[in-house]
CSV table of C-alpha atoms in Angstrom, one decimal:
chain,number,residue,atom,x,y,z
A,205,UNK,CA,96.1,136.8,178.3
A,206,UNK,CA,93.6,134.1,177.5
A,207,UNK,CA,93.7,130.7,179.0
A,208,UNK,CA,95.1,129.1,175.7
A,209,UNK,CA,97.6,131.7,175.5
A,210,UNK,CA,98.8,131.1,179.5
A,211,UNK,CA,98.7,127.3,179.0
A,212,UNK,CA,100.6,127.2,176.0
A,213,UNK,CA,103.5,130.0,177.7
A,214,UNK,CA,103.3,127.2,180.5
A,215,UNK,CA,104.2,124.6,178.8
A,216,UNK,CA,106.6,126.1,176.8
A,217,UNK,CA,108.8,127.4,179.7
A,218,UNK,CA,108.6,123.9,180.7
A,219,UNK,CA,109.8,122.4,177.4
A,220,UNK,CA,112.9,125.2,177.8
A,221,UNK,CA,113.6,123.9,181.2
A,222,UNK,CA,113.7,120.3,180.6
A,223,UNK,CA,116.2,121.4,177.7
A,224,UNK,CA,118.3,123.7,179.4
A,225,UNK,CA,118.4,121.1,182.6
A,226,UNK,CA,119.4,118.2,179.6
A,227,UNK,CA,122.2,120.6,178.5
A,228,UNK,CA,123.2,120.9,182.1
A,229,UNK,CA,123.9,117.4,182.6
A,230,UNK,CA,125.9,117.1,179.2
A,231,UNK,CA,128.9,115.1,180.2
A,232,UNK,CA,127.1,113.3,183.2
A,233,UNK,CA,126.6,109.6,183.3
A,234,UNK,CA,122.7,110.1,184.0
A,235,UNK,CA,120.2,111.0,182.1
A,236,UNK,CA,117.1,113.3,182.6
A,237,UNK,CA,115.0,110.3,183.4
A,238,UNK,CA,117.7,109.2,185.4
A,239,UNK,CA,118.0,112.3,187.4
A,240,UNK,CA,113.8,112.4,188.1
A,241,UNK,CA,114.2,109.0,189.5
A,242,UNK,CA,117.7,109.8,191.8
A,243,UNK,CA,115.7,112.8,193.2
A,244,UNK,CA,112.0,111.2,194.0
A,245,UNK,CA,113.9,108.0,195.7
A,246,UNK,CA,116.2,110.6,197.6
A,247,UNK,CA,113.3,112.2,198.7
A,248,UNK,CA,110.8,108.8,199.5
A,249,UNK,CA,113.6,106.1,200.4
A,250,UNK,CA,112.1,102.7,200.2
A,251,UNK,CA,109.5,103.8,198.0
A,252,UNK,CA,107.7,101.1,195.8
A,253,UNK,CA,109.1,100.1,192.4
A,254,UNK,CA,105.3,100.7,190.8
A,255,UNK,CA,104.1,103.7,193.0
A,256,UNK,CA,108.1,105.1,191.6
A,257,UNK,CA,106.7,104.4,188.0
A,258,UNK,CA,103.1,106.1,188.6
A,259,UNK,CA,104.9,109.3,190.6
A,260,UNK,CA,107.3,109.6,187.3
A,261,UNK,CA,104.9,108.7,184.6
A,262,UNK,CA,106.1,106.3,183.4
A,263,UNK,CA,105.4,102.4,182.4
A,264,UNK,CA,106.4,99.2,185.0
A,265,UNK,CA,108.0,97.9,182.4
A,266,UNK,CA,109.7,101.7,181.3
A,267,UNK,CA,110.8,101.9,184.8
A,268,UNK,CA,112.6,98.5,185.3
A,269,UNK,CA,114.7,99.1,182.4
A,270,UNK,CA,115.5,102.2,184.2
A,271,UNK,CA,116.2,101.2,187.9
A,272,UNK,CA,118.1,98.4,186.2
A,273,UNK,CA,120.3,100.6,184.3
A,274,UNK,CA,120.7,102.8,187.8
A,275,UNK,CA,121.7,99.6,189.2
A,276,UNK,CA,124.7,98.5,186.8
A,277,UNK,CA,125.7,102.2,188.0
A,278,UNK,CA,126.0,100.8,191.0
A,279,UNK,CA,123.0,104.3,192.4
A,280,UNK,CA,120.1,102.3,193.9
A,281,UNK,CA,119.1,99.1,195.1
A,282,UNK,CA,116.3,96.9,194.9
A,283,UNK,CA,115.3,95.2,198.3
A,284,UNK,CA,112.2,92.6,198.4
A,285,UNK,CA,109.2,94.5,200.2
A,286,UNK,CA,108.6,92.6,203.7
A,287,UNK,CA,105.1,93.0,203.3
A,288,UNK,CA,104.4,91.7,199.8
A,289,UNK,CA,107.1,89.2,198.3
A,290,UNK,CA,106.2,90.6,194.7
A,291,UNK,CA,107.1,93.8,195.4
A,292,UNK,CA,110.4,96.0,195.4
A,293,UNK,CA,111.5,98.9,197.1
A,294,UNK,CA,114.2,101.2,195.7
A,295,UNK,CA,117.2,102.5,197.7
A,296,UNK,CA,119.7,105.0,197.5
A,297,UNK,CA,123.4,103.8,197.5
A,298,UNK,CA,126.3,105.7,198.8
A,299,UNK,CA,127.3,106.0,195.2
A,300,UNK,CA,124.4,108.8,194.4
A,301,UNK,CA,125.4,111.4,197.0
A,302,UNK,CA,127.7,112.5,194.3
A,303,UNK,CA,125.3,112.6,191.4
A,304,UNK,CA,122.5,113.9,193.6
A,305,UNK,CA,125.0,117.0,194.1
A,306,UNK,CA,125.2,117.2,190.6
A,307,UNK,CA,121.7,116.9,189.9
A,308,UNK,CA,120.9,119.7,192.1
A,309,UNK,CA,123.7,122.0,191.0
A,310,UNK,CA,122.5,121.7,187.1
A,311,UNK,CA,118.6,122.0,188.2
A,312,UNK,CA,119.8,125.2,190.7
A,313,UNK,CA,122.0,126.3,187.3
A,314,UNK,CA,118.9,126.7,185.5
A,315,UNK,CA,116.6,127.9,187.7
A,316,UNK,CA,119.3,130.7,188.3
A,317,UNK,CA,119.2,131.4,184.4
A,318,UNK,CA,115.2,131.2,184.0
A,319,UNK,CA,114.8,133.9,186.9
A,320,UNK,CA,117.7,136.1,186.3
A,321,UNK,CA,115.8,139.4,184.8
A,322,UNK,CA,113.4,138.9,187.9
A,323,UNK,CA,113.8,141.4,191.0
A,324,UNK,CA,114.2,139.1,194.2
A,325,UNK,CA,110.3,140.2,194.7
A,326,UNK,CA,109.2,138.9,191.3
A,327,UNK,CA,111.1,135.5,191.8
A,328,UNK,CA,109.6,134.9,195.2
A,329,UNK,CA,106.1,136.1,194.0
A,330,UNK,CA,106.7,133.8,190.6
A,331,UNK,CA,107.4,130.9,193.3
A,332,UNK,CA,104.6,131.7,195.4
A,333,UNK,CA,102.1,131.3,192.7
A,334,UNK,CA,103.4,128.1,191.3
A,335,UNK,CA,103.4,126.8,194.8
A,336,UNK,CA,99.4,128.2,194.8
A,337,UNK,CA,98.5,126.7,191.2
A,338,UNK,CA,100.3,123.5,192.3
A,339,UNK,CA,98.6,123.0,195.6
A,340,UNK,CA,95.0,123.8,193.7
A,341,UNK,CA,95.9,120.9,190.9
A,342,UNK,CA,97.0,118.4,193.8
A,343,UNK,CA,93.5,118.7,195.5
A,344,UNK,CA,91.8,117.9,192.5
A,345,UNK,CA,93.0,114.9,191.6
């Protein structure tokens, strides 16, 4: 398989993901953008409003609409950063434990679907390599 050919089969499994994982959460209150941010400030609690938008992508501005909308919900909180009075960091509320279940059923749902006509071997081999190629791209940035 050339490189063009792998690259573009990359990114389209990716495209299907994202859609099957927006299907997933048809009927939730949160969005996909939504969900990426829940998870990341599930995982780094206290994590900085602009290092939040550069981990997802995604402009300041893009991201305060965002957190504020996660807000209203009633999901995360914004608490001044003691070390720099311009800066916020992002909490978790009680509220998300629910949502962050639902997140990871829906995510779990579709990663269930997308390995299905693997053998267990295949599916763990499959993970191993991503885990390889993804460790490779990290050191060269």
């Amino acid at each position: 398989m050339s490189n063009y050919n792998c690259s573009f089969l990359l990114a389209d499994v990716t495209r299907l993901m994202r859609r099957n994982f927006i299907q997933q959460l048809e009927g939730s209150s949160i969005t996909l953008a939504q969900a990426k941010a829940l998870k990341y400030v599930a995982r780094q609690q206290g994590v900085r409003q602009v290092e939040l938008a550069d981990k997802l992508e995604v402009q300041p501005m893009t991201l305060a609409r965002l957190i504020d909308q996660l807000e209203q919900q009633q999901l995360v909180e914004r608490r001044p950063d003691p070390s720099d009075r311009r800066a916020y960091l992002i909490y978790l509320t009680e509220h998300a434990d629910d949502h962050l279940k639902e997140i990871e059923l829906a995510g779990n749902k579709v990663i269930e679907h997308a390995l299905g006509d693997l053998s267990q071997q295949q599916a763990d081999e499959f993970k191993h390599a991503l885990q390889i190629i993804r460790n490779t791209l990290l050191n060269k940035e």
